[in-house]
Amino acid sequence: MKCFDDTSFRVFDVAGLDERMIAIRSDIQPIFSDIMTAVAERLTAYTGQETFVHIAQHRRRSRYAPESTWSAISNNKRGYKSQAHLQLGIWEDYVFMYLSIIDNPANKEKYATYLTDHHTFPDDFVYSTDHTKPDYFPVTQGIEAAIKRLKAVKKGEFEVGRVIKRDTTLWETDPQAYILATFDTLFPLYQALND
């Protein structure tokens, strides 16, 4: 199974939309495919429901090169944004593994209500409130306010999981095992939100 390395992060140094997309397709998307196919198989075994891998193609972009790119898993063959889903993605200085609620899905209020009562995560987890920005925060600080915002604000978003920073020594050990273990930890939440 392929995994990220420094070449993956250097994709974001490539100038120009077309040029960066060529680099993303050759250096990052095969990694997404390998890892997320393995995650989808594990998730299907866990939930008993077929799941599908989606890889962002950035087709709506006409001018600016993407600052991040991602892949997703959902039980919807046509897409993933309409429900809580799992994401594996990369910014220029970290890789993320998240359960994501973005772009105002139909069950957002139900998700927020569930998360209000079930927001205990491992201390090394982080959360994000905007998938278009690289900022993330430790789950030990402010997570209740982030969940309230998800419920109260029409464009409120919430993502939770782990990140692997570009400069960590984890890349020299077994990052694939860490990525898979992170998703395994997120499976119960994914199933609870999508039941």
XYZ file of C-alpha atoms in Angstrom:
195
model
C 0.000 0.000 0.000
C 1.396 3.387 -0.996
C 1.633 6.122 1.620
C 2.446 9.814 1.747
C 6.007 11.101 1.793
C 7.731 14.433 1.208
C 6.911 14.255 -2.521
C 3.225 14.339 -1.573
C 3.637 17.600 0.329
C 5.801 19.160 -2.404
C 2.796 18.974 -4.758
C 1.619 22.214 -3.151
C 4.790 23.975 -4.277
C 3.812 23.408 -7.921
C 2.551 26.654 -9.458
C -0.477 26.788 -11.751
C -3.798 24.972 -11.679
C -3.112 22.530 -14.520
C 0.415 21.775 -13.372
C -0.623 21.168 -9.757
C -3.521 18.965 -10.826
C -1.116 16.815 -12.855
C 1.041 16.434 -9.726
C -2.002 15.669 -7.538
C -3.199 13.007 -9.973
C 0.201 11.330 -10.191
C 1.566 11.736 -6.646
C -1.460 11.875 -4.300
C -4.541 10.289 -5.854
C -2.983 6.790 -6.133
C -2.265 6.981 -2.382
C -5.855 8.017 -1.687
C -7.053 5.093 -3.790
C -4.847 2.530 -2.031
C -5.548 3.639 1.536
C -9.233 4.459 1.155
C -9.959 1.179 -0.636
C -8.534 -0.608 2.420
C -10.548 1.644 4.761
C -13.745 1.072 2.746
C -13.298 -2.703 2.959
C -12.869 -2.467 6.729
C -15.842 -0.112 7.078
C -18.079 -2.367 4.962
C -17.123 -5.323 7.176
C -17.818 -3.218 10.280
C -21.220 -1.804 9.243
C -22.445 -4.523 6.886
C -23.223 -1.788 4.351
C -21.479 -1.273 1.031
C -19.289 1.819 0.986
C -17.772 3.810 -1.846
C -14.535 5.743 -2.298
C -14.732 9.234 -3.793
C -11.622 11.194 -4.819
C -11.879 14.967 -5.246
C -11.313 15.974 -8.868
C -11.490 19.782 -8.402
C -13.361 20.105 -11.717
C -15.067 23.378 -10.793
C -11.740 25.135 -10.480
C -10.844 27.327 -13.407
C -8.190 29.610 -12.002
C -6.602 28.827 -8.638
C -4.696 25.662 -7.802
C -6.167 23.719 -4.853
C -4.499 24.356 -1.484
C -5.608 20.932 -0.268
C -7.019 17.768 -1.756
C -8.950 14.871 -0.289
C -10.789 11.615 -0.684
C -13.939 10.430 1.050
C -15.904 7.314 1.909
C -19.676 7.146 2.206
C -22.430 4.614 1.626
C -23.725 6.741 -1.270
C -22.369 5.779 -4.686
C -23.124 9.235 -6.140
C -21.392 11.402 -3.557
C -20.493 12.026 0.058
C -21.328 15.593 1.098
C -25.007 14.835 1.762
C -24.099 12.790 4.849
C -21.515 12.352 7.577
C -18.543 10.723 5.851
C -14.898 9.805 6.332
C -12.153 11.875 4.731
C -8.457 11.375 4.099
C -6.816 14.525 2.823
C -3.669 16.581 2.681
C -2.699 20.227 3.154
C 0.823 21.502 2.564
C 1.889 20.745 6.132
C -0.247 17.846 7.321
C -2.378 14.835 6.376
C -5.814 14.499 7.998
C -8.162 11.615 8.789
C -11.589 13.005 9.689
C -15.210 12.185 10.134
C -16.691 15.149 8.265
C -20.004 16.984 8.317
C -19.719 19.711 5.675
C -21.779 21.668 3.132
C -25.048 21.678 5.116
C -26.173 18.028 4.788
C -29.856 17.191 5.270
C -29.360 15.492 8.672
C -27.065 18.165 10.121
C -29.356 18.899 13.073
C -29.591 15.190 13.925
C -25.790 14.922 13.729
C -25.322 17.938 16.014
C -27.815 16.563 18.547
C -25.998 13.218 18.620
C -22.591 14.883 18.952
C -23.852 17.078 21.802
C -24.384 13.908 23.848
C -21.463 11.882 22.435
C -18.370 14.041 22.045
C -15.760 12.108 23.972
C -12.736 11.467 21.775
C -9.126 10.387 22.358
C -7.046 13.298 23.657
C -4.873 13.349 20.534
C -7.901 13.986 18.290
C -8.475 17.396 16.740
C -11.462 19.111 15.167
C -12.070 21.638 12.413
C -15.035 23.941 11.806
C -14.276 24.865 8.182
C -13.089 22.345 5.589
C -11.800 25.151 3.338
C -9.224 26.343 5.909
C -6.229 24.475 7.358
C -6.970 25.451 10.988
C -7.685 22.712 13.509
C -7.989 22.594 17.302
C -7.464 20.000 20.063
C -10.676 18.236 21.149
C -9.783 19.166 24.727
C -10.563 22.845 23.966
C -13.801 24.387 22.743
C -15.409 21.337 21.174
C -18.811 21.998 22.783
C -18.962 25.453 21.169
C -17.984 23.951 17.797
C -20.838 21.428 18.012
C -23.308 24.171 19.020
C -22.153 26.158 16.006
C -22.752 23.158 13.743
C -26.374 23.114 14.901
C -27.028 26.865 14.997
C -25.255 28.187 11.908
C -26.565 27.281 8.455
C -23.056 26.888 7.042
C -21.689 25.387 10.248
C -19.321 22.460 9.744
C -17.601 19.942 11.988
C -14.770 17.528 11.314
C -13.047 15.369 13.910
C -10.144 12.940 13.791
C -6.361 13.041 13.691
C -3.645 14.794 11.735
C -0.110 13.732 10.872
C 2.164 16.738 10.540
C 4.614 16.914 7.664
C 7.625 17.147 9.987
C 6.788 14.237 12.315
C 8.937 11.111 12.642
C 5.784 8.978 12.274
C 6.448 8.960 8.513
C 9.586 6.907 9.230
C 7.726 4.218 11.206
C 4.287 2.900 10.171
C 1.988 5.716 9.064
C -0.383 3.339 7.275
C -1.145 1.497 10.525
C -1.780 4.834 12.276
C -4.119 6.001 9.501
C -6.087 2.731 9.514
C -6.287 2.712 13.320
C -7.622 6.280 13.279
C -10.388 5.344 10.873
C -11.182 2.231 12.924
C -11.682 4.565 15.914
C -14.075 6.702 13.845
C -16.185 3.789 12.549
C -18.605 3.672 15.540
C -19.326 7.401 15.182
C -19.772 7.067 11.421
C -22.236 4.211 11.936
C -24.163 6.002 14.699
C -24.579 9.153 12.612
C -25.649 7.286 9.492
C -28.110 4.816 11.071
